[in-house]
């Protein structure tokens, strides 16, 4: 941090290092394969550190690399202190940690402690019988009065959340697949074991944790409470006391249930819980009330802007936002919110600009920085994701046509984000010399990292610029957010203000040209910071924007 930045009197909150950081998410299975077995691995990630350094990111969030039978691609962990053989060894991981650190990049691990794999030793013990010392590490119930499941709690991947264990006659709870039994957080032994494991990793120098479905750990299954259970925040505060206190880690909770009020509980400065959480309102806003993400509503920019503005305002004084368009569970940003045909490049850049100029810590999902698009699979055989395959079975049994299902999967299957990262225009995008575990996109010939790095007008270089600007401009990190033209159906306009600095962000989020009348106070001049089509350094009352055109101007007084 520069001397100027540290002393900037306009910054009134205590600076945290992760306020100006950008996080890059890696889904290891699909990132880079070093040995031709078709599965991305840790040596593959090490070989791409130069690329990540060039992009300028500060942290890598690694989706799970732990030992796992891979029922849910590693979100089912059988040993928290070992690495899945297809990803490498612990030594490979230490090498990644050290080599990333040499480049100023920290590693954030995925903490998946709502559940384990059914092959975790705790569960293997627990299912030995009611008197086993690990029995209570999981959630067991006797059958309901009719002999079936104890109640009708549903698994997020479809079907009952209860699975019968024939040998004991009891059911265990699994909010995800039946191979992901839920841990019983009411048991102090579970909590102790998790904290010991977290300390083991933190002591070895990782930079923090992304906490998988952390809002579910306080569940009360008998009352059918899953998210936001009564002791949720007690557990997170205890976790903080036992692991994070006296450390300077970044923590981000995955919380589908969070509201602006509860975000302040998780991330408020005096709360001693987490650095920030992921909120998903901009994601679920386009989901159907009944069919969820498998049937989506049309894009509504006015509503989308309202969501972002609400979160920007809600966490303006306390708490901290995380900023993201996509992750390994969600569609590709440019396909979902932008336009992945003719306007792929400007729309990917504009989406990046409007997000990265907000207040919060941005997260870039692998491939987003080169404008990767959704998978274009045409048959169910091409899909690999357990959720997609389960839903296919259930929805077809309920009468949905195969074509309608594929249409839904095109939009929202988790596999959209899991196709191999294309590094070159070689077969499979150069991701592997073998056969990839999931097919590469058909467009790797033109959308690949090598082409993006070589082209200074690419989406990649736009991201690089945005990431750098956050490091050099306090106003982007700490400035007050103010939106304008909230009812405009195509244009997103907001400012960020800190002391005498003001950044104006103006974006056309549509594929039609727009002529927009600006509010008087926006008419301004200054320095062009970032743009899609051409640098703009002043704004008149009436502005013409090309399809998906956007830019930012810095005004200093
Ligand atoms: O993406 C989703 C929204 O429909 C869910 O399927 C998703 O699984 C859920 O939001 C929670 O996600 C996290 O926990 C899961 C894991 O499969 C996801 O990959 C992970 O991000 C269980 O560990
Ligand atoms: Ca491999």
Coordinates of C-alpha atoms and ligand atoms in Angstrom, one line a residue:
X1 CA 0.0 0.0 0.0
X2 CA 1.3 3.4 -0.8
X3 CA 2.0 6.0 1.8
X4 CA -0.7 8.2 0.4
X5 CA -3.2 5.4 0.6
X6 CA -2.4 4.6 4.2
X7 CA -2.7 8.2 5.2
X8 CA -5.8 9.0 3.1
X9 CA -7.9 10.8 5.7
X10 CA -11.1 10.1 3.8
X11 CA -10.9 6.4 4.7
X12 CA -12.5 6.2 8.1
X13 CA -12.8 2.4 8.6
X14 CA -9.9 0.2 9.5
X15 CA -8.2 -1.1 6.4
X16 CA -8.0 -4.8 5.9
X17 CA -5.7 -6.3 3.4
X18 CA -8.5 -8.1 1.6
X19 CA -10.5 -4.9 1.0
X20 CA -8.4 -4.2 -2.1
X21 CA -7.8 -7.8 -3.1
X22 CA -9.3 -9.7 -6.0
X23 CA -9.9 -13.4 -5.6
X24 CA -9.7 -15.9 -8.4
X25 CA -11.6 -19.2 -8.1
X26 CA -10.1 -22.4 -9.4
X27 CA -12.2 -25.5 -10.0
X28 CA -9.2 -27.9 -10.0
X29 CA -10.8 -30.7 -11.9
X30 CA -11.3 -28.3 -14.9
X31 CA -8.3 -26.0 -14.7
X32 CA -5.2 -27.7 -16.1
X33 CA -4.2 -31.3 -16.4
X34 CA -0.5 -32.0 -16.1
X35 CA -0.4 -35.8 -16.7
X36 CA -2.9 -36.5 -19.4
X37 CA -5.4 -38.4 -17.3
X38 CA -8.1 -35.9 -18.3
X39 CA -8.4 -34.4 -14.8
X40 CA -7.0 -31.1 -13.8
X41 CA -4.5 -31.3 -10.9
X42 CA -2.3 -29.3 -8.6
X43 CA 0.9 -29.5 -10.7
X44 CA -1.4 -28.1 -13.5
X45 CA -2.3 -25.1 -11.3
X46 CA 1.4 -24.5 -10.5
X47 CA 2.1 -24.4 -14.2
X48 CA -0.4 -21.6 -14.6
X49 CA 0.8 -19.3 -11.8
X50 CA 2.6 -17.0 -14.2
X51 CA -0.7 -16.5 -16.0
X52 CA -2.5 -15.7 -12.7
X53 CA 0.3 -13.3 -11.7
X54 CA -0.1 -11.5 -15.0
X55 CA -3.8 -11.2 -14.4
X56 CA -2.9 -9.5 -11.1
X57 CA -5.0 -11.4 -8.7
X58 CA -4.1 -11.6 -5.0
X59 CA -5.7 -14.8 -3.9
X60 CA -6.8 -18.2 -5.3
X61 CA -9.9 -19.8 -3.8
X62 CA -9.4 -23.5 -4.5
X63 CA -12.5 -25.6 -4.8
X64 CA -11.9 -28.8 -2.7
X65 CA -8.7 -30.7 -3.4
X66 CA -9.0 -33.0 -0.4
X67 CA -9.3 -36.8 -0.4
X68 CA -12.8 -37.7 -1.8
X69 CA -14.7 -40.4 -3.6
X70 CA -15.8 -37.5 -5.9
X71 CA -19.5 -38.1 -5.7
X72 CA -19.9 -34.3 -5.9
X73 CA -16.5 -33.5 -7.4
X74 CA -14.8 -33.1 -4.0
X75 CA -17.5 -31.5 -2.0
X76 CA -17.7 -34.9 -0.4
X77 CA -14.6 -35.1 1.7
X78 CA -13.2 -38.4 3.1
X79 CA -10.1 -36.9 4.7
X80 CA -9.7 -33.2 5.4
X81 CA -5.9 -33.5 5.8
X82 CA -5.0 -35.3 2.6
X83 CA -5.2 -34.6 -1.1
X84 CA -7.2 -36.6 -3.6
X85 CA -4.7 -38.7 -5.6
X86 CA -6.1 -37.4 -9.0
X87 CA -5.2 -33.9 -7.9
X88 CA -1.8 -34.7 -6.5
X89 CA -0.1 -35.1 -3.1
X90 CA 0.3 -33.0 0.0
X91 CA 3.8 -32.1 -1.2
X92 CA 2.3 -30.8 -4.4
X93 CA 0.0 -28.6 -2.3
X94 CA 2.9 -27.3 -0.2
X95 CA 4.7 -26.5 -3.5
X96 CA 1.7 -24.6 -4.8
X97 CA 1.4 -22.7 -1.6
X98 CA 5.1 -21.7 -1.6
X99 CA 5.2 -20.8 -5.3
X100 CA 2.0 -18.8 -5.1
X101 CA 3.4 -17.0 -2.1
X102 CA 6.6 -16.1 -4.1
X103 CA 4.2 -14.3 -6.5
X104 CA 2.3 -12.6 -3.7
X105 CA -0.7 -14.9 -4.2
X106 CA -2.4 -16.4 -1.1
X107 CA -4.4 -19.7 -1.2
X108 CA -7.9 -19.8 0.2
X109 CA -9.2 -23.3 0.8
X110 CA -12.8 -24.5 0.6
X111 CA -14.0 -25.5 4.0
X112 CA -16.8 -28.1 3.6
X113 CA -18.0 -28.9 7.1
X114 CA -21.8 -29.0 6.8
X115 CA -21.2 -32.6 5.7
X116 CA -18.5 -35.1 5.0
X117 CA -18.3 -38.0 2.5
X118 CA -19.9 -41.3 3.6
X119 CA -16.4 -42.6 3.2
X120 CA -15.0 -40.3 5.9
X121 CA -13.7 -42.4 8.8
X122 CA -16.1 -40.6 11.2
X123 CA -19.1 -41.8 9.2
X124 CA -17.6 -45.3 8.6
X125 CA -17.4 -45.5 12.5
X126 CA -20.7 -43.9 13.1
X127 CA -22.6 -46.3 10.9
X128 CA -21.1 -49.3 12.8
X129 CA -23.9 -48.9 15.4
X130 CA -25.8 -46.8 17.8
X131 CA -23.1 -47.1 20.5
X132 CA -20.2 -46.1 18.4
X133 CA -18.4 -43.0 19.8
X134 CA -18.8 -41.2 16.4
X135 CA -22.5 -42.0 16.1
X136 CA -23.5 -38.6 17.3
X137 CA -21.1 -36.9 14.8
X138 CA -24.0 -37.2 12.4
X139 CA -27.8 -36.7 12.6
X140 CA -29.7 -40.0 13.1
X141 CA -33.5 -40.4 13.6
X142 CA -35.8 -43.3 14.0
X143 CA -38.3 -43.8 11.2
X144 CA -41.5 -41.8 11.2
X145 CA -44.8 -43.3 12.4
X146 CA -45.4 -44.9 9.0
X147 CA -42.0 -46.5 9.0
X148 CA -40.7 -44.1 6.4
X149 CA -38.4 -41.1 6.7
X150 CA -38.7 -39.1 10.0
X151 CA -40.2 -36.1 8.1
X152 CA -40.3 -34.8 4.5
X153 CA -37.2 -32.6 4.5
X154 CA -35.9 -32.6 0.9
X155 CA -32.4 -32.9 -0.3
X156 CA -31.1 -30.0 -2.4
X157 CA -30.1 -32.5 -5.0
X158 CA -33.6 -34.0 -5.1
X159 CA -35.5 -36.6 -3.1
X160 CA -35.7 -37.2 0.6
X161 CA -33.0 -35.7 2.8
X162 CA -33.1 -38.9 4.9
X163 CA -31.4 -42.2 4.0
X164 CA -32.1 -45.4 5.8
X165 CA -29.2 -47.2 7.4
X166 CA -30.5 -50.8 7.2
X167 CA -28.2 -52.2 9.9
X168 CA -29.4 -49.9 12.7
X169 CA -32.9 -49.2 11.3
X170 CA -32.3 -45.5 11.7
X171 CA -32.2 -42.7 9.1
X172 CA -29.3 -40.2 8.7
X173 CA -29.7 -36.7 7.3
X174 CA -28.1 -35.6 4.1
X175 CA -29.1 -32.1 2.7
X176 CA -27.1 -32.9 -0.4
X177 CA -26.4 -36.4 -1.9
X178 CA -26.9 -39.5 0.2
X179 CA -23.1 -39.8 0.0
X180 CA -22.8 -36.5 1.9
X181 CA -24.1 -37.1 5.4
X182 CA -24.6 -33.9 7.5
X183 CA -22.4 -33.4 10.5
X184 CA -24.1 -32.7 13.8
X185 CA -22.9 -29.3 14.9
X186 CA -24.6 -29.6 18.2
X187 CA -21.9 -32.2 19.1
X188 CA -19.0 -30.4 20.7
X189 CA -16.6 -33.2 19.4
X190 CA -17.5 -32.3 15.8
X191 CA -16.8 -28.6 16.4
X192 CA -13.5 -29.4 18.1
X193 CA -12.4 -31.7 15.3
X194 CA -13.3 -29.0 12.7
X195 CA -11.4 -26.3 14.5
X196 CA -8.3 -28.5 14.9
X197 CA -8.4 -29.2 11.2
X198 CA -8.8 -25.5 10.3
X199 CA -5.8 -24.6 12.6
X200 CA -3.7 -27.3 11.0
X201 CA -4.2 -25.6 7.6
X202 CA -3.9 -22.1 8.9
X203 CA -0.7 -22.9 10.8
X204 CA 0.8 -24.1 7.4
X205 CA 0.2 -20.7 5.9
X206 CA -3.0 -20.7 3.9
X207 CA -4.7 -17.3 3.5
X208 CA -8.2 -18.2 4.6
X209 CA -11.3 -20.2 3.9
X210 CA -14.4 -20.1 1.7
X211 CA -17.0 -21.8 3.8
X212 CA -19.4 -24.1 1.9
X213 CA -23.1 -23.7 2.8
X214 CA -22.1 -22.3 6.2
X215 CA -25.6 -21.0 6.8
X216 CA -26.8 -24.6 7.2
X217 CA -24.7 -25.7 10.1
X218 CA -27.2 -24.6 12.8
X219 CA -30.0 -26.7 11.3
X220 CA -32.8 -28.2 13.4
X221 CA -34.1 -31.0 11.2
X222 CA -37.0 -32.0 13.5
X223 CA -38.4 -28.5 13.1
X224 CA -37.5 -28.6 9.4
X225 CA -35.1 -25.6 10.0
X226 CA -32.1 -25.9 7.7
X227 CA -30.7 -22.4 7.1
X228 CA -30.2 -19.8 9.9
X229 CA -30.7 -22.2 12.8
X230 CA -30.9 -20.6 16.3
X231 CA -27.2 -21.4 17.1
X232 CA -25.7 -20.6 13.8
X233 CA -24.0 -17.4 14.9
X234 CA -22.9 -18.9 18.2
X235 CA -21.0 -21.6 16.2
X236 CA -19.4 -19.1 13.8
X237 CA -18.3 -17.0 16.8
X238 CA -16.9 -20.0 18.5
X239 CA -15.1 -21.0 15.3
X240 CA -13.6 -17.5 15.1
X241 CA -12.4 -17.7 18.8
X242 CA -10.9 -21.1 18.3
X243 CA -9.3 -20.6 14.9
X244 CA -9.3 -17.1 13.4
X245 CA -8.7 -14.8 16.3
X246 CA -5.1 -13.5 16.3
X247 CA -4.8 -14.4 12.6
X248 CA -5.2 -12.3 9.6
X249 CA -7.2 -14.6 7.3
X250 CA -9.8 -13.9 4.7
X251 CA -13.1 -15.8 5.3
X252 CA -16.1 -15.8 3.1
X253 CA -19.3 -17.7 3.8
X254 CA -21.5 -19.2 1.2
X255 CA -24.9 -18.2 2.4
X256 CA -27.8 -18.6 0.1
X257 CA -30.2 -17.5 2.8
X258 CA -28.5 -14.2 3.8
X259 CA -30.4 -10.9 4.0
X260 CA -28.8 -7.5 4.3
X261 CA -29.6 -7.7 8.0
X262 CA -28.0 -11.0 8.6
X263 CA -25.0 -10.0 6.4
X264 CA -24.2 -7.5 9.2
X265 CA -24.3 -10.4 11.7
X266 CA -21.8 -12.4 9.7
X267 CA -19.5 -9.6 8.6
X268 CA -20.0 -6.7 11.1
X269 CA -16.8 -5.3 12.5
X270 CA -17.6 -6.0 16.1
X271 CA -19.1 -9.5 15.4
X272 CA -15.9 -11.5 15.1
X273 CA -17.4 -13.9 12.6
X274 CA -16.4 -13.7 8.9
X275 CA -14.8 -11.2 6.6
X276 CA -17.7 -11.3 4.2
X277 CA -20.4 -13.6 2.8
X278 CA -21.7 -14.5 -0.7
X279 CA -25.2 -13.3 -1.2
X280 CA -27.2 -14.8 -4.2
X281 CA -30.1 -12.4 -4.7
X282 CA -28.9 -11.4 -8.2
X283 CA -28.8 -15.1 -9.0
X284 CA -32.1 -16.3 -7.6
X285 CA -33.9 -13.3 -8.8
X286 CA -34.2 -14.9 -12.2
X287 CA -35.4 -18.3 -10.8
X288 CA -38.9 -19.5 -11.1
X289 CA -40.9 -19.5 -7.8
X290 CA -41.9 -23.2 -8.4
X291 CA -39.3 -24.8 -10.7
X292 CA -36.3 -22.8 -9.3
X293 CA -33.4 -22.5 -11.7
X294 CA -34.8 -25.2 -14.1
X295 CA -37.2 -22.6 -15.4
X296 CA -36.0 -19.0 -15.5
X297 CA -37.5 -15.6 -15.8
X298 CA -36.5 -13.0 -18.4
X299 CA -33.7 -10.6 -17.7
X300 CA -34.8 -7.5 -15.8
X301 CA -32.1 -4.9 -15.5
X302 CA -34.2 -2.6 -13.3
X303 CA -34.6 -5.4 -10.8
X304 CA -31.0 -6.4 -11.0
X305 CA -29.7 -2.9 -10.4
X306 CA -32.1 -2.6 -7.4
X307 CA -30.5 -5.7 -5.9
X308 CA -27.0 -4.5 -6.3
X309 CA -27.8 -1.0 -5.0
X310 CA -29.6 -2.5 -2.0
X311 CA -26.6 -4.5 -1.0
X312 CA -24.2 -1.6 -1.6
X313 CA -26.2 0.6 0.6
X314 CA -26.9 -2.0 3.3
X315 CA -23.2 -2.7 3.9
X316 CA -22.0 0.9 3.4
X317 CA -21.2 1.6 7.1
X318 CA -20.5 -1.8 8.4
X319 CA -19.9 -5.3 7.1
X320 CA -18.3 -6.0 3.7
X321 CA -19.7 -7.2 0.3
X322 CA -18.3 -9.9 -1.9
X323 CA -18.8 -9.2 -5.6
X324 CA -19.3 -12.0 -8.1
X325 CA -21.2 -13.0 -11.3
X326 CA -20.4 -16.7 -11.4
X327 CA -18.9 -19.7 -9.7
X328 CA -18.6 -23.4 -10.2
X329 CA -22.4 -23.9 -9.5
X330 CA -23.6 -21.1 -11.8
X331 CA -23.9 -20.4 -15.5
X332 CA -21.2 -18.4 -17.3
X333 CA -21.6 -14.7 -16.6
X334 CA -21.5 -13.6 -20.2
X335 CA -24.1 -16.2 -21.2
X336 CA -26.3 -15.4 -18.3
X337 CA -26.2 -11.7 -17.9
X338 CA -24.4 -10.6 -21.1
X339 CA -24.6 -11.7 -24.7
X340 CA -22.4 -14.6 -25.8
X341 CA -22.7 -14.1 -29.6
X342 CA -21.9 -10.9 -31.5
X343 CA -21.4 -8.8 -28.4
X344 CA -19.5 -11.3 -26.3
X345 CA -16.4 -9.2 -25.8
X346 CA -18.0 -5.8 -24.9
X347 CA -20.7 -7.5 -22.8
X348 CA -18.1 -9.5 -20.8
X349 CA -16.1 -6.3 -20.3
X350 CA -19.2 -4.2 -19.3
X351 CA -20.3 -6.9 -16.8
X352 CA -16.8 -6.9 -15.3
X353 CA -16.7 -3.1 -15.1
X354 CA -20.1 -2.6 -13.4
X355 CA -19.2 -5.3 -10.8
X356 CA -15.6 -4.4 -10.1
X357 CA -16.3 -0.7 -9.6
X358 CA -18.6 -1.5 -6.7
X359 CA -17.6 -1.6 -3.1
X360 CA -16.6 -5.1 -1.9
X361 CA -14.1 -7.8 -2.7
X362 CA -14.4 -9.1 -6.3
X363 CA -14.3 -12.8 -7.2
X364 CA -13.4 -14.0 -10.7
X365 CA -14.3 -17.5 -11.6
X366 CA -11.8 -19.3 -13.9
X367 CA -12.4 -18.6 -17.5
X368 CA -14.6 -15.5 -16.8
X369 CA -11.5 -13.4 -17.5
X370 CA -11.5 -14.6 -21.1
X371 CA -15.2 -14.4 -21.5
X372 CA -15.9 -18.2 -21.5
X373 CA -19.5 -19.2 -22.5
X374 CA -21.9 -21.8 -21.3
X375 CA -21.5 -25.4 -22.3
X376 CA -23.5 -26.3 -25.5
X377 CA -24.2 -30.0 -24.7
X378 CA -27.1 -31.5 -26.6
X379 CA -27.6 -34.8 -24.9
X380 CA -27.8 -35.8 -21.2
X381 CA -24.8 -38.1 -21.7
X382 CA -22.5 -35.1 -21.9
X383 CA -23.5 -33.9 -18.5
X384 CA -21.5 -35.1 -15.5
X385 CA -22.9 -33.1 -12.5
X386 CA -24.7 -35.1 -9.9
X387 CA -27.3 -32.4 -9.4
X388 CA -28.1 -32.2 -13.1
X389 CA -28.3 -36.0 -13.4
X390 CA -30.5 -36.4 -10.4
X391 CA -32.9 -33.6 -11.5
X392 CA -33.0 -35.2 -15.0
X393 CA -34.2 -38.4 -13.5
X394 CA -36.7 -36.7 -11.2
X395 CA -38.1 -34.2 -13.7
X396 CA -38.5 -36.8 -16.5
X397 CA -40.2 -39.1 -14.1
X398 CA -42.6 -36.2 -13.3
X399 CA -43.4 -35.7 -17.0
X400 CA -41.0 -33.1 -18.2
X401 CA -39.9 -33.7 -21.8
X402 CA -36.2 -34.5 -22.4
X403 CA -35.9 -31.5 -24.7
X404 CA -37.3 -29.1 -22.1
X405 CA -34.9 -30.5 -19.5
X406 CA -31.9 -29.9 -21.8
X407 CA -33.2 -26.4 -22.5
X408 CA -33.1 -25.8 -18.7
X409 CA -29.7 -27.4 -18.3
X410 CA -28.4 -25.2 -21.1
X411 CA -29.3 -22.2 -19.0
X412 CA -28.5 -23.4 -15.5
X413 CA -26.7 -26.7 -15.2
X414 CA -23.7 -26.5 -13.0
X415 CA -21.7 -28.1 -15.8
X416 CA -21.9 -24.8 -17.7
X417 CA -19.1 -23.5 -15.5
X418 CA -17.2 -26.8 -15.4
X419 CA -16.0 -27.3 -19.0
X420 CA -12.2 -27.4 -19.3
X421 CA -10.3 -24.1 -19.1
X422 CA -9.1 -23.5 -22.7
X423 CA -5.4 -22.5 -22.7
X424 CA -4.7 -22.7 -26.4
X425 CA -6.5 -23.5 -29.7
X426 CA -5.2 -27.1 -29.4
X427 CA -7.7 -30.0 -29.1
X428 CA -9.7 -29.7 -25.8
X429 CA -8.2 -26.2 -25.6
X430 CA -4.9 -27.6 -24.5
X431 CA -6.4 -28.5 -21.1
X432 CA -5.2 -32.1 -21.4
X433 CA -3.2 -34.3 -23.8
X434 CA -5.7 -37.1 -23.0
X435 CA -9.5 -37.2 -23.0
X436 CA -11.0 -34.6 -20.6
X437 CA -13.4 -35.8 -17.9
X438 CA -16.0 -33.4 -19.4
X439 CA -16.1 -32.2 -23.0
X440 CA -14.5 -28.9 -23.8
X441 CA -16.6 -26.0 -25.3
X442 CA -16.8 -26.0 -29.1
X443 CA -15.4 -22.5 -29.3
X444 CA -11.9 -23.1 -27.8
X445 CA -10.4 -22.3 -31.2
X446 CA -11.2 -18.7 -30.6
X447 CA -11.9 -18.4 -26.9
X448 CA -8.7 -19.4 -25.1
X449 CA -6.2 -17.9 -22.7
X450 CA -3.3 -17.7 -25.2
X451 CA -5.3 -15.7 -27.7
X452 CA -6.6 -13.4 -24.9
X453 CA -3.2 -12.7 -23.5
X454 CA -1.9 -11.9 -27.0
X455 CA -4.6 -9.4 -27.8
X456 CA -4.4 -6.1 -25.8
X457 CA -8.1 -5.4 -26.5
X458 CA -9.2 -8.7 -25.0
X459 CA -11.5 -9.4 -22.0
X460 CA -8.4 -10.6 -20.1
X461 CA -6.6 -7.3 -20.4
X462 CA -9.8 -5.5 -19.3
X463 CA -9.9 -7.6 -16.1
X464 CA -6.2 -7.0 -15.5
X465 CA -6.9 -3.3 -15.7
X466 CA -9.8 -3.4 -13.3
X467 CA -7.8 -5.5 -10.8
X468 CA -4.9 -3.0 -10.9
X469 CA -7.2 0.0 -10.5
X470 CA -8.5 -1.4 -7.2
X471 CA -5.0 -1.4 -5.9
X472 CA -4.1 2.2 -6.9
X473 CA -7.5 4.0 -6.3
X474 CA -8.9 4.1 -2.8
X475 CA -12.1 5.5 -4.2
X476 CA -12.8 2.2 -5.8
X477 CA -12.2 0.4 -2.5
X478 CA -13.8 2.7 0.0
X479 CA -15.9 5.3 -2.0
X480 CA -19.6 5.9 -1.2
X481 CA -21.9 4.3 -3.7
X482 CA -24.7 6.3 -5.3
X483 CA -26.9 5.0 -8.2
X484 CA -28.9 7.1 -10.7
X485 CA -31.5 6.4 -13.4
X486 CA -32.7 3.4 -11.3
X487 CA -35.8 2.9 -13.6
X488 CA -33.8 3.0 -16.8
X489 CA -34.2 -0.4 -18.5
X490 CA -30.9 -0.5 -20.3
X491 CA -28.5 1.8 -18.6
X492 CA -26.6 1.3 -15.3
X493 CA -25.2 4.5 -13.9
X494 CA -23.5 5.0 -10.5
X495 CA -20.8 7.0 -8.8
X496 CA -18.3 6.2 -6.1
X497 CA -17.1 9.1 -4.0
X498 CA -14.3 9.4 -1.5
X499 CA -13.0 12.8 -0.3
X500 CA -12.4 14.9 -3.5
X501 CA -12.4 11.8 -5.8
X502 CA -15.4 10.6 -7.8
X503 CA -15.6 7.7 -10.1
X504 CA -18.6 7.7 -12.6
X505 CA -19.6 4.4 -14.1
X506 CA -21.9 4.5 -17.1
X507 CA -22.9 1.3 -18.9
X508 CA -25.3 0.2 -21.6
X509 CA -26.4 -3.4 -20.6
X510 CA -28.2 -4.0 -23.8
X511 CA -27.5 -4.9 -27.4
X512 CA -29.3 -1.8 -28.7
X513 CA -27.7 1.6 -29.0
X514 CA -29.0 4.0 -26.4
X515 CA -29.2 7.7 -26.1
X516 CA -29.4 8.7 -22.5
X517 CA -30.1 12.0 -20.7
X518 CA -27.9 12.3 -17.7
X519 CA -28.8 14.0 -14.4
X520 CA -27.1 17.4 -14.1
X521 CA -24.6 16.4 -11.4
X522 CA -23.2 13.6 -13.6
X523 CA -22.1 16.0 -16.3
X524 CA -18.4 15.9 -15.6
X525 CA -14.9 15.7 -16.9
X526 CA -11.8 14.0 -15.8
X527 CA -9.6 11.0 -16.5
X528 CA -10.8 8.0 -18.5
X529 CA -10.1 5.0 -16.3
X530 CA -11.5 2.0 -18.2
X531 CA -13.7 1.6 -21.3
X532 CA -15.1 -0.9 -23.8
X533 CA -14.9 1.0 -27.1
X534 CA -12.9 4.2 -26.6
X535 CA -11.6 6.2 -23.7
X536 CA -14.2 8.8 -22.6
X537 CA -13.0 11.6 -20.3
X538 CA -16.0 13.9 -20.2
X539 CA -19.8 13.6 -20.1
X540 CA -22.3 16.0 -21.7
X541 CA -26.0 16.1 -20.8
X542 CA -26.9 13.7 -23.6
X543 CA -24.8 10.7 -24.2
X544 CA -25.0 8.1 -27.0
X545 CA -23.9 4.6 -26.0
X546 CA -23.2 1.7 -28.4
X547 CA -24.4 -1.8 -27.7
X548 CA -22.9 -3.0 -24.5
X549 CA -20.7 0.1 -24.3
X550 CA -19.4 1.2 -20.9
X551 CA -16.7 3.4 -19.3
X552 CA -15.6 5.0 -16.1
X553 CA -14.3 8.5 -15.5
X554 CA -12.3 9.7 -12.5
X555 CA -12.9 13.3 -11.4
X556 CA -10.6 14.9 -8.9
X557 CA -11.4 18.1 -7.1
Ligands
LIG1 O1 -25.9 -24.5 -7.2 C1 -26.8 -24.7 -6.5 C2 -28.0 -23.9 -6.6 O2 -29.0 -24.7 -7.3 C3 -26.9 -25.8 -5.5 O3 -27.0 -26.9 -6.2 C4 -25.6 -25.8 -4.7 O4 -25.2 -27.1 -4.6 C5 -25.8 -25.3 -3.4 O5 -26.1 -24.0 -3.6 C6 -24.6 -25.3 -2.4 O6 -23.4 -25.3 -3.1 C7 -22.2 -25.7 -2.4 O7 -22.4 -26.9 -1.6 C8 -22.7 -28.1 -2.4 C9 -21.7 -28.3 -3.6 O8 -22.3 -29.3 -4.4 C10 -21.6 -27.0 -4.3 O9 -20.7 -27.2 -5.4 C11 -21.1 -26.0 -3.4 O10 -20.8 -24.8 -4.0 C12 -22.5 -29.3 -1.4 O11 -21.3 -29.2 -0.8
LIG2 CA1 -4.3 -34.9 -14.1

